[in-house]
JSON list of C-alpha atoms in Angstrom, two decimals:
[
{"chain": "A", "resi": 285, "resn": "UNK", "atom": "CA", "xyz": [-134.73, -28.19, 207.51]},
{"chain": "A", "resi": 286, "resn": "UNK", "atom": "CA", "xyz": [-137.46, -26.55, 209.92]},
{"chain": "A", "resi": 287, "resn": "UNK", "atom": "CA", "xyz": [-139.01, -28.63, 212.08]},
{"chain": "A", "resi": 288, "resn": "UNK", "atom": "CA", "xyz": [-142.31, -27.34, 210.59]},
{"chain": "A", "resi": 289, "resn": "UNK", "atom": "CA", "xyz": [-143.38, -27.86, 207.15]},
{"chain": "A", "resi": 290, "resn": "UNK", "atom": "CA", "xyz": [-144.87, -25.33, 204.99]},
{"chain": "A", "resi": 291, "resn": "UNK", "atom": "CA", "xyz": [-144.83, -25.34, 201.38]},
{"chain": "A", "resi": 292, "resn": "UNK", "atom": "CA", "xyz": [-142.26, -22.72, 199.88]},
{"chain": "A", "resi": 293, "resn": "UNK", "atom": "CA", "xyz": [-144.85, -20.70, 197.54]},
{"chain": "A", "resi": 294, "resn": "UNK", "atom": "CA", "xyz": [-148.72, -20.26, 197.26]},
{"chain": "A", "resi": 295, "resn": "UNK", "atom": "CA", "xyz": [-150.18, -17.88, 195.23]},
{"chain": "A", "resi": 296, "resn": "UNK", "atom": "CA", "xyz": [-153.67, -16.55, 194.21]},
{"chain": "A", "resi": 297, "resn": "UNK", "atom": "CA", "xyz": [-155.72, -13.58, 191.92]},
{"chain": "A", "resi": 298, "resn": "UNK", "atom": "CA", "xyz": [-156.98, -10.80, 193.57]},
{"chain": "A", "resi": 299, "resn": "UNK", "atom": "CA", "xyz": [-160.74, -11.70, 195.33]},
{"chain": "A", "resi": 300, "resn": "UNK", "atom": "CA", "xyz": [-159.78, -15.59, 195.28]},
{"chain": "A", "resi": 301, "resn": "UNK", "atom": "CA", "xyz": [-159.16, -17.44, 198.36]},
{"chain": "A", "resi": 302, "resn": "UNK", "atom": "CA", "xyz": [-155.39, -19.13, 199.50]},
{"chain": "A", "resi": 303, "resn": "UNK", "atom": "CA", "xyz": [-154.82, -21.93, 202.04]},
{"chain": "A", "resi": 304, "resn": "UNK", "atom": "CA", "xyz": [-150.92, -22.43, 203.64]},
{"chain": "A", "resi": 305, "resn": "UNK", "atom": "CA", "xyz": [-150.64, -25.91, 205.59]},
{"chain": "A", "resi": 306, "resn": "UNK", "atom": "CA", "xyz": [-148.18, -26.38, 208.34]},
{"chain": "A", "resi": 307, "resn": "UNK", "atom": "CA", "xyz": [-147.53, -29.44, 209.22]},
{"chain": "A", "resi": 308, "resn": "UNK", "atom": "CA", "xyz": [-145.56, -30.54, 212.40]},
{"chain": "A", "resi": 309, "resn": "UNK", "atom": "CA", "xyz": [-145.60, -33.52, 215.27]},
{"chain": "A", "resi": 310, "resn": "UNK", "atom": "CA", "xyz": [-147.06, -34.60, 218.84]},
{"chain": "A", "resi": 311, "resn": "UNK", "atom": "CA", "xyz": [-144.19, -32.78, 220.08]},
{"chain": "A", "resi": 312, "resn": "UNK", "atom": "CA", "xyz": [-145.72, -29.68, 219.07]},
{"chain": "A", "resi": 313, "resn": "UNK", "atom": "CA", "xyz": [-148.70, -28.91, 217.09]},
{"chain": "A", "resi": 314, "resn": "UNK", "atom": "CA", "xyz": [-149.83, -32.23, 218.60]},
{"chain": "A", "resi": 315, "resn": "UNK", "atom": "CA", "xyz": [-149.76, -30.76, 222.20]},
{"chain": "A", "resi": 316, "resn": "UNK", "atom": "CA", "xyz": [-149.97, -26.90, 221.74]},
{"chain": "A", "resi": 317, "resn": "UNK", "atom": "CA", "xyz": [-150.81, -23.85, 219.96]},
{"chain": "A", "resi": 318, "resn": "UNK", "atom": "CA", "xyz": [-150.52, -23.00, 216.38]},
{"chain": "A", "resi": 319, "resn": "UNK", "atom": "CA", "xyz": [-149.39, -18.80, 215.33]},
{"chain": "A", "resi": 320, "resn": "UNK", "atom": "CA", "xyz": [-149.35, -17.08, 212.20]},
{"chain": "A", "resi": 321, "resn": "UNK", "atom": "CA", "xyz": [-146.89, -14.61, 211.58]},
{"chain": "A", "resi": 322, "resn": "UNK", "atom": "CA", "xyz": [-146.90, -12.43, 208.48]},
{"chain": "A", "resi": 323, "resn": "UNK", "atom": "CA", "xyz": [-143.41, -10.44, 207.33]},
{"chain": "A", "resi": 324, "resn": "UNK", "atom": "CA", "xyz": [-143.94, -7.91, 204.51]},
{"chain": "A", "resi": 325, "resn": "UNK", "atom": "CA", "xyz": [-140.82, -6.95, 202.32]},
{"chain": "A", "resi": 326, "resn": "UNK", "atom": "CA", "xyz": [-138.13, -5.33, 204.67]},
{"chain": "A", "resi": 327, "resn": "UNK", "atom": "CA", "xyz": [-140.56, -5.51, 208.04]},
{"chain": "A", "resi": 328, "resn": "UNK", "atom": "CA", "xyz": [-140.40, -7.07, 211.17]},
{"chain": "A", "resi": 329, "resn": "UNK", "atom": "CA", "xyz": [-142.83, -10.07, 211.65]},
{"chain": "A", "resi": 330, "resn": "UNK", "atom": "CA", "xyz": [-146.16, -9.14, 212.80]},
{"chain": "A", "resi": 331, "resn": "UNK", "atom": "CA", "xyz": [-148.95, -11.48, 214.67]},
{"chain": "A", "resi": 332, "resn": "UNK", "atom": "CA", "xyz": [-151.70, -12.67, 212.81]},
{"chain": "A", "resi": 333, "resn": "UNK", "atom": "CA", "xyz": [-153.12, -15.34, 214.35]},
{"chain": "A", "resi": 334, "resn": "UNK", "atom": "CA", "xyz": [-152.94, -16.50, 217.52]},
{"chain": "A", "resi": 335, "resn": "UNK", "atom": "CA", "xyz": [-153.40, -19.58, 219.85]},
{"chain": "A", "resi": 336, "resn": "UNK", "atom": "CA", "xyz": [-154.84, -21.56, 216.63]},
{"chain": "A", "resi": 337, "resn": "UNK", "atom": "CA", "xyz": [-157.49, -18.90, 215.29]},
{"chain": "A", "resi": 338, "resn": "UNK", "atom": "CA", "xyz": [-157.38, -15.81, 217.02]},
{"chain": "A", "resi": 339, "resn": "UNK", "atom": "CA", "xyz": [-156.80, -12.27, 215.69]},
{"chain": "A", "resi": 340, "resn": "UNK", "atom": "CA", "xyz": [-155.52, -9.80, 216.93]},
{"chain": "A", "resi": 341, "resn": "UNK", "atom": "CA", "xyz": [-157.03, -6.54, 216.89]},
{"chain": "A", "resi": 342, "resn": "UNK", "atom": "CA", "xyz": [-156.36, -5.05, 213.51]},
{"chain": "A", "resi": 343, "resn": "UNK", "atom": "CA", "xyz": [-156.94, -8.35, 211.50]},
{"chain": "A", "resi": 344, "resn": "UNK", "atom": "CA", "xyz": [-159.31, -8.42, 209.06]},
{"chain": "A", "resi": 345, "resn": "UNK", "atom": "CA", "xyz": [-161.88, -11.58, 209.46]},
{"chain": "A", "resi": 346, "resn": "UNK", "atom": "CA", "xyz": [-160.83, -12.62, 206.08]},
{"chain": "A", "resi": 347, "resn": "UNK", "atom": "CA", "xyz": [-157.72, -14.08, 207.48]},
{"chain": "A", "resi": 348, "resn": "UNK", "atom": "CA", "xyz": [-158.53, -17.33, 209.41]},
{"chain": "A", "resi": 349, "resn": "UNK", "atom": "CA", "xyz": [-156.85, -20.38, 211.54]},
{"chain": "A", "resi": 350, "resn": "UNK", "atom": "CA", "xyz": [-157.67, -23.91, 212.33]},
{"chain": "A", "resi": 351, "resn": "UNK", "atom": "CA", "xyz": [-155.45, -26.85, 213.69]},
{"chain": "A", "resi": 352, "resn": "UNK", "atom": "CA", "xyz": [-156.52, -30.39, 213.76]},
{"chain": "A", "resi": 353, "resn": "UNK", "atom": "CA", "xyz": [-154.34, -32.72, 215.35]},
{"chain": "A", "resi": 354, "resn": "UNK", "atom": "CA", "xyz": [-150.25, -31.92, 214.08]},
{"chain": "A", "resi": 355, "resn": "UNK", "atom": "CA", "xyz": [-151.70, -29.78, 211.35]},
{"chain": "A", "resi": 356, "resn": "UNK", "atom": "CA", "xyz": [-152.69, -26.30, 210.57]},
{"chain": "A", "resi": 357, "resn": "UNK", "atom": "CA", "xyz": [-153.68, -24.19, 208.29]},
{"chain": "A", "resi": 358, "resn": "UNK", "atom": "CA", "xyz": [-154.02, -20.20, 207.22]},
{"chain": "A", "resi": 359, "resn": "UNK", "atom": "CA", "xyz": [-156.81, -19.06, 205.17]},
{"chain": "A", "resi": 360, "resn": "UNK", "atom": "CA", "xyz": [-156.60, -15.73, 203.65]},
{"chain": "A", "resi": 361, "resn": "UNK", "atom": "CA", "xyz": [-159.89, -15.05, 201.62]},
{"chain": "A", "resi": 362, "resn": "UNK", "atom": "CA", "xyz": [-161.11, -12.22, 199.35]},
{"chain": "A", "resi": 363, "resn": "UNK", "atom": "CA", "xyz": [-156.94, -11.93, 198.09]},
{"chain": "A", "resi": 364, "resn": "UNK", "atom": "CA", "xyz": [-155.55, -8.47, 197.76]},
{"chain": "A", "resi": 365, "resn": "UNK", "atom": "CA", "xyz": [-152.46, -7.18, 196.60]},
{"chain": "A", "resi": 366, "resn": "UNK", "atom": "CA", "xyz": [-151.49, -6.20, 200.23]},
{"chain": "A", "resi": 367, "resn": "UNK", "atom": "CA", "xyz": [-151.43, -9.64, 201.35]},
{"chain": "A", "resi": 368, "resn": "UNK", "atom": "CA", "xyz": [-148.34, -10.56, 199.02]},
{"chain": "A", "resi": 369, "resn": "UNK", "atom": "CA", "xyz": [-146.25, -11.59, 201.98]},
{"chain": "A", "resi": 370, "resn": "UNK", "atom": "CA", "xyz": [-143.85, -14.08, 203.56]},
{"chain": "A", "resi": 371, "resn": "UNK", "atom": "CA", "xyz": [-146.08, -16.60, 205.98]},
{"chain": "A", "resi": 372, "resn": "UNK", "atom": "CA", "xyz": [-144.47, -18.73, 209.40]},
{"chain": "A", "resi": 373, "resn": "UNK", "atom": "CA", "xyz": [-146.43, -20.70, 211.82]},
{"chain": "A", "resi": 374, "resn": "UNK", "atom": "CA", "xyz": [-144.70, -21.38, 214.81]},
{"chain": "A", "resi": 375, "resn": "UNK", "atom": "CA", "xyz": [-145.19, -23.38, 217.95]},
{"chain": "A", "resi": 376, "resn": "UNK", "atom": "CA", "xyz": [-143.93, -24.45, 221.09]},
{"chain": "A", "resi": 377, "resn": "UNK", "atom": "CA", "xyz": [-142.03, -27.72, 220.99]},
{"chain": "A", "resi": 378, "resn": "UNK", "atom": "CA", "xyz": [-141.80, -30.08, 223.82]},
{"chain": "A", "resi": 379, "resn": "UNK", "atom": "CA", "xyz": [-139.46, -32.69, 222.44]},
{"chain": "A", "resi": 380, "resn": "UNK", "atom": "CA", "xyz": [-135.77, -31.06, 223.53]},
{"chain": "A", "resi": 381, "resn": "UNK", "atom": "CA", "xyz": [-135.32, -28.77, 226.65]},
{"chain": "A", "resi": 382, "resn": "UNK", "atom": "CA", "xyz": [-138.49, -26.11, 225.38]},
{"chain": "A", "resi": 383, "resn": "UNK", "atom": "CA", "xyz": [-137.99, -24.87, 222.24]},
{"chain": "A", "resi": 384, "resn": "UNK", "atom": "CA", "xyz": [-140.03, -22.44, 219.71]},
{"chain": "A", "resi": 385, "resn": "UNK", "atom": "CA", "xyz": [-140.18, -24.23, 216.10]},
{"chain": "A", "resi": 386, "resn": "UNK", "atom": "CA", "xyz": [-140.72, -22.25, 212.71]},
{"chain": "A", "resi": 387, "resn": "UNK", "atom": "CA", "xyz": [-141.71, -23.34, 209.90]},
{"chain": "A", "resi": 388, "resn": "UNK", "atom": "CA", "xyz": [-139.75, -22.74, 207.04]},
{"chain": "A", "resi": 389, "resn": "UNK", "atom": "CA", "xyz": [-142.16, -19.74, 205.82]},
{"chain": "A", "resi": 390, "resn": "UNK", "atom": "CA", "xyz": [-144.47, -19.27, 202.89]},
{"chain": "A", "resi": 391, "resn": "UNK", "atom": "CA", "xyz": [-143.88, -16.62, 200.12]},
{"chain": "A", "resi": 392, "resn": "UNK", "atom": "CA", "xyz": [-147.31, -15.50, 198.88]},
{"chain": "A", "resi": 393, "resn": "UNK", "atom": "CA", "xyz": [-147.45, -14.43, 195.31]},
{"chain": "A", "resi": 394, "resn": "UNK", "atom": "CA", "xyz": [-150.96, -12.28, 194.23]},
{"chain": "A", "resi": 395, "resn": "UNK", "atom": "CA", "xyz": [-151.03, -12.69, 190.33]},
{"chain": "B", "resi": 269, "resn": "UNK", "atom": "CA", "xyz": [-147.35, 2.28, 222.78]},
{"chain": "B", "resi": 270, "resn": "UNK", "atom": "CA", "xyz": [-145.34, -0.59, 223.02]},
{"chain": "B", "resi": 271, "resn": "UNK", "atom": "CA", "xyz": [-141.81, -0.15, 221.44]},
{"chain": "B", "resi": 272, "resn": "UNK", "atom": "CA", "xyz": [-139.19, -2.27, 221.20]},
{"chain": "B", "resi": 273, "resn": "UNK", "atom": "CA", "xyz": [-135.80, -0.46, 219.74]},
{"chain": "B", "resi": 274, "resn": "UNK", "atom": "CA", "xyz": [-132.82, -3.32, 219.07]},
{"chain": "B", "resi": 275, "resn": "UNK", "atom": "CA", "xyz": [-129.32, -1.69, 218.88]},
{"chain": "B", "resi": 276, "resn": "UNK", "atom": "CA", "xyz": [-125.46, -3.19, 218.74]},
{"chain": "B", "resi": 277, "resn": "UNK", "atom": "CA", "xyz": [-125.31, -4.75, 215.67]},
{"chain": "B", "resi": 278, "resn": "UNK", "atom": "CA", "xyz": [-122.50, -4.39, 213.55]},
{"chain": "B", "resi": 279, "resn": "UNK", "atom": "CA", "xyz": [-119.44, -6.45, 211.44]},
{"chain": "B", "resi": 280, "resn": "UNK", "atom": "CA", "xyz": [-117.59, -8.51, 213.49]},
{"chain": "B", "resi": 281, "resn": "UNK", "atom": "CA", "xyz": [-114.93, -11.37, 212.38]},
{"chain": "B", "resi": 282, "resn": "UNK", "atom": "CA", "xyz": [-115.60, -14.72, 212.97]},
{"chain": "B", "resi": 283, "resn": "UNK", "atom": "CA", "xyz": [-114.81, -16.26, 216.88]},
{"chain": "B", "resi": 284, "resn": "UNK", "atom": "CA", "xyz": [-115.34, -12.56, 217.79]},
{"chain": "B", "resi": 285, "resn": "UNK", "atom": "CA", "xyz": [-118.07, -11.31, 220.56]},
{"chain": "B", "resi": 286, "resn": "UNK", "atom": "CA", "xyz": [-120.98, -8.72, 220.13]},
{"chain": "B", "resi": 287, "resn": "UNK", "atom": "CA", "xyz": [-123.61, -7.34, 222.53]},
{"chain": "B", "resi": 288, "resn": "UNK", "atom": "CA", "xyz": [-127.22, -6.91, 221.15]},
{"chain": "B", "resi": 289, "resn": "UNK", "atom": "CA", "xyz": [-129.29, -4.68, 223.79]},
{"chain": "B", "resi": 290, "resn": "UNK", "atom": "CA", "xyz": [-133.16, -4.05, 222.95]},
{"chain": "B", "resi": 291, "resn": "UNK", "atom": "CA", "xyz": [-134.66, -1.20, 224.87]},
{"chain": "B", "resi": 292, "resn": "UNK", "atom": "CA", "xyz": [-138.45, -1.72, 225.58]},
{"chain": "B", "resi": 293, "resn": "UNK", "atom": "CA", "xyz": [-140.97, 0.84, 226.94]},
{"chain": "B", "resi": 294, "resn": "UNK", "atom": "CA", "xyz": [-145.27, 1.51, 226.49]},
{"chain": "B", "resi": 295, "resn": "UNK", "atom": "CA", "xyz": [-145.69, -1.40, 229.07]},
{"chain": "B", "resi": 296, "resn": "UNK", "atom": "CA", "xyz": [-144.74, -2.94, 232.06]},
{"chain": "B", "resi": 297, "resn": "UNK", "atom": "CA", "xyz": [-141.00, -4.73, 231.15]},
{"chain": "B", "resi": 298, "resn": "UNK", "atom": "CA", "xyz": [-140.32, -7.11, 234.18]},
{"chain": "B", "resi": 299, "resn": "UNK", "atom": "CA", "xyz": [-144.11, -9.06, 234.03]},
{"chain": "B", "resi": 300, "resn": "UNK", "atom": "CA", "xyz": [-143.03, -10.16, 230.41]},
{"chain": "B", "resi": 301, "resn": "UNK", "atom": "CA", "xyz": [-140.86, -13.30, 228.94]},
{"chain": "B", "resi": 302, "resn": "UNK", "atom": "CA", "xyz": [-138.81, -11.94, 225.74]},
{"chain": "B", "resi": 303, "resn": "UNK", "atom": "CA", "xyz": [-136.89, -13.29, 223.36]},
{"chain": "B", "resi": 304, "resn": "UNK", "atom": "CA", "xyz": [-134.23, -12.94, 220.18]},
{"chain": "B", "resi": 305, "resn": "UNK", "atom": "CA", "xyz": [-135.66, -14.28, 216.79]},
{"chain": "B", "resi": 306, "resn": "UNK", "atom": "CA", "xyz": [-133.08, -14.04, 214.19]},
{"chain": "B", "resi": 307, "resn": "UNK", "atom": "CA", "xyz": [-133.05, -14.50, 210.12]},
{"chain": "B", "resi": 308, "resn": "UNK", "atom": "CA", "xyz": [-130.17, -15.12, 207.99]},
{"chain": "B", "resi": 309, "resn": "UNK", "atom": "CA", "xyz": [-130.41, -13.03, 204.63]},
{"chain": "B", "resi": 310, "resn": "UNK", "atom": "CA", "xyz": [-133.01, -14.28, 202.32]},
{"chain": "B", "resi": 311, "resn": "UNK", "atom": "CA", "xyz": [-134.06, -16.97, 204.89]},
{"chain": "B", "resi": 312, "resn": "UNK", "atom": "CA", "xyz": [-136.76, -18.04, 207.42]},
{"chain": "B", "resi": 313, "resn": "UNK", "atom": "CA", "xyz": [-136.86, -17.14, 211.08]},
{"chain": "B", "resi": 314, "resn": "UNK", "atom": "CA", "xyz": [-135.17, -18.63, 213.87]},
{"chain": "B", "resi": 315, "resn": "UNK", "atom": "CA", "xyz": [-135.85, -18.57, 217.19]},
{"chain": "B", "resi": 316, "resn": "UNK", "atom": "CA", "xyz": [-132.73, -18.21, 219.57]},
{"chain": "B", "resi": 317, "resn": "UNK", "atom": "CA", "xyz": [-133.22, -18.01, 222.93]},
{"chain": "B", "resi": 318, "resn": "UNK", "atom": "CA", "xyz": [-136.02, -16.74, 225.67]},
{"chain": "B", "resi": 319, "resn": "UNK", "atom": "CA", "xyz": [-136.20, -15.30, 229.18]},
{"chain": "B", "resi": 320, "resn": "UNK", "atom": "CA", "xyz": [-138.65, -15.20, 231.89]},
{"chain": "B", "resi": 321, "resn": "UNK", "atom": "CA", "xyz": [-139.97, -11.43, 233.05]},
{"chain": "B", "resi": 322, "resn": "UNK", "atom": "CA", "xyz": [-137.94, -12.61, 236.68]},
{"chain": "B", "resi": 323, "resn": "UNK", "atom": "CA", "xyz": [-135.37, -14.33, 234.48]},
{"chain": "B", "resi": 324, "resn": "UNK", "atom": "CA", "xyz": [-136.56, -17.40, 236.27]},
{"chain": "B", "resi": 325, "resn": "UNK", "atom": "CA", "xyz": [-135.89, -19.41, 232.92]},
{"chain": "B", "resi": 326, "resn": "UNK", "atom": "CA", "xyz": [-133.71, -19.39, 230.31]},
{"chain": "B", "resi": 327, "resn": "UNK", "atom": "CA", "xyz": [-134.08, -21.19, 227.00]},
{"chain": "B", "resi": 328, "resn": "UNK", "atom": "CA", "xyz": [-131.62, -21.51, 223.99]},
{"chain": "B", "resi": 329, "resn": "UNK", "atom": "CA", "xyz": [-131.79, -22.91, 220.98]},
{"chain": "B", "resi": 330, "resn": "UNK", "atom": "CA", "xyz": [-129.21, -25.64, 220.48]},
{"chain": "B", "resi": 331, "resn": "UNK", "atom": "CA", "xyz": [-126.97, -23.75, 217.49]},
{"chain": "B", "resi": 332, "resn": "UNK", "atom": "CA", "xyz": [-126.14, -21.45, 219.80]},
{"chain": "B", "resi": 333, "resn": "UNK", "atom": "CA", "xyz": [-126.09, -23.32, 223.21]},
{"chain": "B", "resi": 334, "resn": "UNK", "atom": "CA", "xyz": [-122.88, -22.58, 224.70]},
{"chain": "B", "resi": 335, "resn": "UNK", "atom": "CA", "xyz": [-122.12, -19.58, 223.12]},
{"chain": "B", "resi": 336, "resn": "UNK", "atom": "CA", "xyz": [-124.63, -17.09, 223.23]},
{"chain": "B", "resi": 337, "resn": "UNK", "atom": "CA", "xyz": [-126.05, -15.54, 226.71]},
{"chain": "B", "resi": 338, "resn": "UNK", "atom": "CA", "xyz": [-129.21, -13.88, 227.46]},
{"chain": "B", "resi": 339, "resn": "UNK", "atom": "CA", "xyz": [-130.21, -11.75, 229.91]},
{"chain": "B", "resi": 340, "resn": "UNK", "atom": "CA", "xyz": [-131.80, -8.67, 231.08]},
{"chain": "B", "resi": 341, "resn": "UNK", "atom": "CA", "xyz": [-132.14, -5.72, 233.24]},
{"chain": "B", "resi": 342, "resn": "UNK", "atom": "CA", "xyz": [-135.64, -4.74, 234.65]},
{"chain": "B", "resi": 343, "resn": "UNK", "atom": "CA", "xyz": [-135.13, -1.23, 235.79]},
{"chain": "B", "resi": 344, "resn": "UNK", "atom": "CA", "xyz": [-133.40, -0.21, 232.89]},
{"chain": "B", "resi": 345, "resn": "UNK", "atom": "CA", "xyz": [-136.27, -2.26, 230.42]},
{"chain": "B", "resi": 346, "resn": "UNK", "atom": "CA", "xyz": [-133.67, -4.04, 228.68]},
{"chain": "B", "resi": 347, "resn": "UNK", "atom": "CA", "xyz": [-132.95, -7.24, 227.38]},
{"chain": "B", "resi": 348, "resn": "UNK", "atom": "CA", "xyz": [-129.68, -8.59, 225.90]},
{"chain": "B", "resi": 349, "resn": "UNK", "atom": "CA", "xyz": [-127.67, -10.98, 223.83]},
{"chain": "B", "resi": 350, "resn": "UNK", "atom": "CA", "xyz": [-124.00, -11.40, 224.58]},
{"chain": "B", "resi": 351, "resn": "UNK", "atom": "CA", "xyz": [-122.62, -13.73, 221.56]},
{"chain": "B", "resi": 352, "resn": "UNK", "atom": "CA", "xyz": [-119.24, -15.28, 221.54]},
{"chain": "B", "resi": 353, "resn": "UNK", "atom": "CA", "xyz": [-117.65, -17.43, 219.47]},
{"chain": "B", "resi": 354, "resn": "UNK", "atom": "CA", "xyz": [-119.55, -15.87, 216.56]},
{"chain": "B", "resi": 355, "resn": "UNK", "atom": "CA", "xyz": [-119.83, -17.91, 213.27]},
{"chain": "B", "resi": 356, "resn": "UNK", "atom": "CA", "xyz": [-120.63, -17.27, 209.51]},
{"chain": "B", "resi": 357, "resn": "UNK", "atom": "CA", "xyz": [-123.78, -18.45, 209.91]},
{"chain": "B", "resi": 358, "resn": "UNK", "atom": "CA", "xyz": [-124.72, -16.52, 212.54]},
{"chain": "B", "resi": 359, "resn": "UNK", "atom": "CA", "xyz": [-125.00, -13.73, 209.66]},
{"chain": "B", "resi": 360, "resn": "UNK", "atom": "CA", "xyz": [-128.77, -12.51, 210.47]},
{"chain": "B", "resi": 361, "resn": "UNK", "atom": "CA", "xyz": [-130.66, -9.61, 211.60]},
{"chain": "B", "resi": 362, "resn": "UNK", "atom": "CA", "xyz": [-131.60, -10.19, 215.38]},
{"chain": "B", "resi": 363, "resn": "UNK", "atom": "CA", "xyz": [-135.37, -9.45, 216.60]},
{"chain": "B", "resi": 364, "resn": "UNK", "atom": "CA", "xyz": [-136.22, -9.02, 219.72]},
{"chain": "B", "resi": 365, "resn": "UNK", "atom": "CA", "xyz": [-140.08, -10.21, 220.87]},
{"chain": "B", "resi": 366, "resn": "UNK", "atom": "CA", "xyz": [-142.11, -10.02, 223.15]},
{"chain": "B", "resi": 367, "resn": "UNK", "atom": "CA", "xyz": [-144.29, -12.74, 223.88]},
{"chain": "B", "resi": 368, "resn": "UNK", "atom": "CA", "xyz": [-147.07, -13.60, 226.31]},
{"chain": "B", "resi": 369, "resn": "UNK", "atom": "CA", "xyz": [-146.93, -17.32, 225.83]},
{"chain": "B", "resi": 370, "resn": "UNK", "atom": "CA", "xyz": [-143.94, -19.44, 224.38]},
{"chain": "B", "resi": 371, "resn": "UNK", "atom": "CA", "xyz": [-144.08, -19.21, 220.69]},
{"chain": "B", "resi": 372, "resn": "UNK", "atom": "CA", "xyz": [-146.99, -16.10, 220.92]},
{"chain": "B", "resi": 373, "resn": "UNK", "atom": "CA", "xyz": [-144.84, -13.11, 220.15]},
{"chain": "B", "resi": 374, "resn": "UNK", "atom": "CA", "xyz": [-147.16, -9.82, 220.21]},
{"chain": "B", "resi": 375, "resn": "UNK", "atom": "CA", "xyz": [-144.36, -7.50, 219.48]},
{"chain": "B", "resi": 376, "resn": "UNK", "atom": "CA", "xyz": [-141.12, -7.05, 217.20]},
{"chain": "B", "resi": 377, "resn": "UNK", "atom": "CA", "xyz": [-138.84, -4.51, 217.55]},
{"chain": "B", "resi": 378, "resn": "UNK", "atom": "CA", "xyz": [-137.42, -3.82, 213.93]},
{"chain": "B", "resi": 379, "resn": "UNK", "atom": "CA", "xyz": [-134.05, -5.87, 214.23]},
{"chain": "B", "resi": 380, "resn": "UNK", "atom": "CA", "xyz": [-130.54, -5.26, 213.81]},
{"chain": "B", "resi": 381, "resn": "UNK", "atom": "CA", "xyz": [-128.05, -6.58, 211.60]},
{"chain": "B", "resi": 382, "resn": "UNK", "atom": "CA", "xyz": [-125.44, -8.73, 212.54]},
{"chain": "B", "resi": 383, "resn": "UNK", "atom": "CA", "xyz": [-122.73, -9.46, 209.86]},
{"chain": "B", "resi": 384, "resn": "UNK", "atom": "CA", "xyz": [-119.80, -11.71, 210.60]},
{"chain": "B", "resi": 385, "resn": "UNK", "atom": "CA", "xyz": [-117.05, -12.50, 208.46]},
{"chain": "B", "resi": 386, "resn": "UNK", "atom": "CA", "xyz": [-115.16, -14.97, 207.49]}
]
């Protein structure tokens, strides 16, 4: 069980737009930065948002972050097939002797 | 370019020991904190353990407190993961990541594949 909860599957048509939540505690989406990583079939993870909702160069600005309080959220707009993915957020947690959480990742289906 | 090339994965029976190096190079190796990020076939990602760019801290993740050791070597740009006591479910392919704050990893190397057996 991550400490992080995502929901196990989203999906979307092509052009629509897709929300994942993460949902975590004051011991770390309460206190810190949320990131977005996304992991295509058979790739390494790759950074796609940053510090809440920052992207990296390379990102399109149809991908988007927010946090409010010990929640967060990725938008992906404008859906393409390239965006069928596997999602994480992640954050530092303060609670045991610093630790990095996951959440339990996101498979995105585009119907 | 920044490049981050994970090697010394392998089979290896269970309560057996393996050394996971990751060789980094396109930047400047001893100013960064890195870390291994593992994930078990078909599952999510784990973070195991991080180290400071001076080693001045070391962080593990409590499955594998006490068994697994991390270090590195800043004139030959490598990091490492010396893992005793190895497990089933220790069954993963091992990232290593670079990050410039705790949880903000920038870059992956493409992971190697740690198998141990029962």
């Amino acid at each position: 069980q991550s400490v992080l909860t995502q929901p196990p599957s989203a999906s979307g048509t092509p052009g629509q737009r897709v929300t994942i939540s993460c949902s975590g505690s004051s011991s770390n989406l309460g206190r810190g930065y949320v990131y977005w990583y996304q992991q295509l079939p058979g790739t390494a993870p790759k950074l796609l948002i940053y510090r809440n909702n920052q992207r990296p160069s390379g990102v399109p600005d149809r991908i988007s972050g927010s946090k409010s309080g010990t929640s967060a959220s990725l938008a992906i707009s404008g859906l393409r097939s390239e965006d069928a993915a596997d999602y994480y957020c992640a954050a530092w947690d303060d609670s045991l002797s610093g630790t990095v959480v996951f959440g339990g990742g996101t498979k995105l289906t585009v119907l | 370019e920044v490049q981050l090339v994970e090697s010394g994965g392998g089979l290896v029976k269970a309560g057996g020991s393996l050394r996971l190096s990751c060789e980094a190079s396109g930047f400047t190796f001893s100013t960064y904190s890195m870390n291994w990020v593992r994930q078990a076939p078909g599952k999510g990602l784990e973070w195991v353990s991080s180290i400071g760019g001076s080693s001045g801290f070391i962080y593990y993740a409590d499955s594998v407190k006490g068994r697994f050791t991390i270090s590195r070597d800043n004139a030959k740009n490598s990091l490492y993961l010396q893992m005793n006591s190895l497990r089933a479910g220790d069954t993963a392919v091992y990232y290593c990541a670079r990050d410039t704050v705790p949880a903000e990893f920038d870059y992956w190397g493409q992971g190697t594949l740690v198998t141990v057996s029962s």
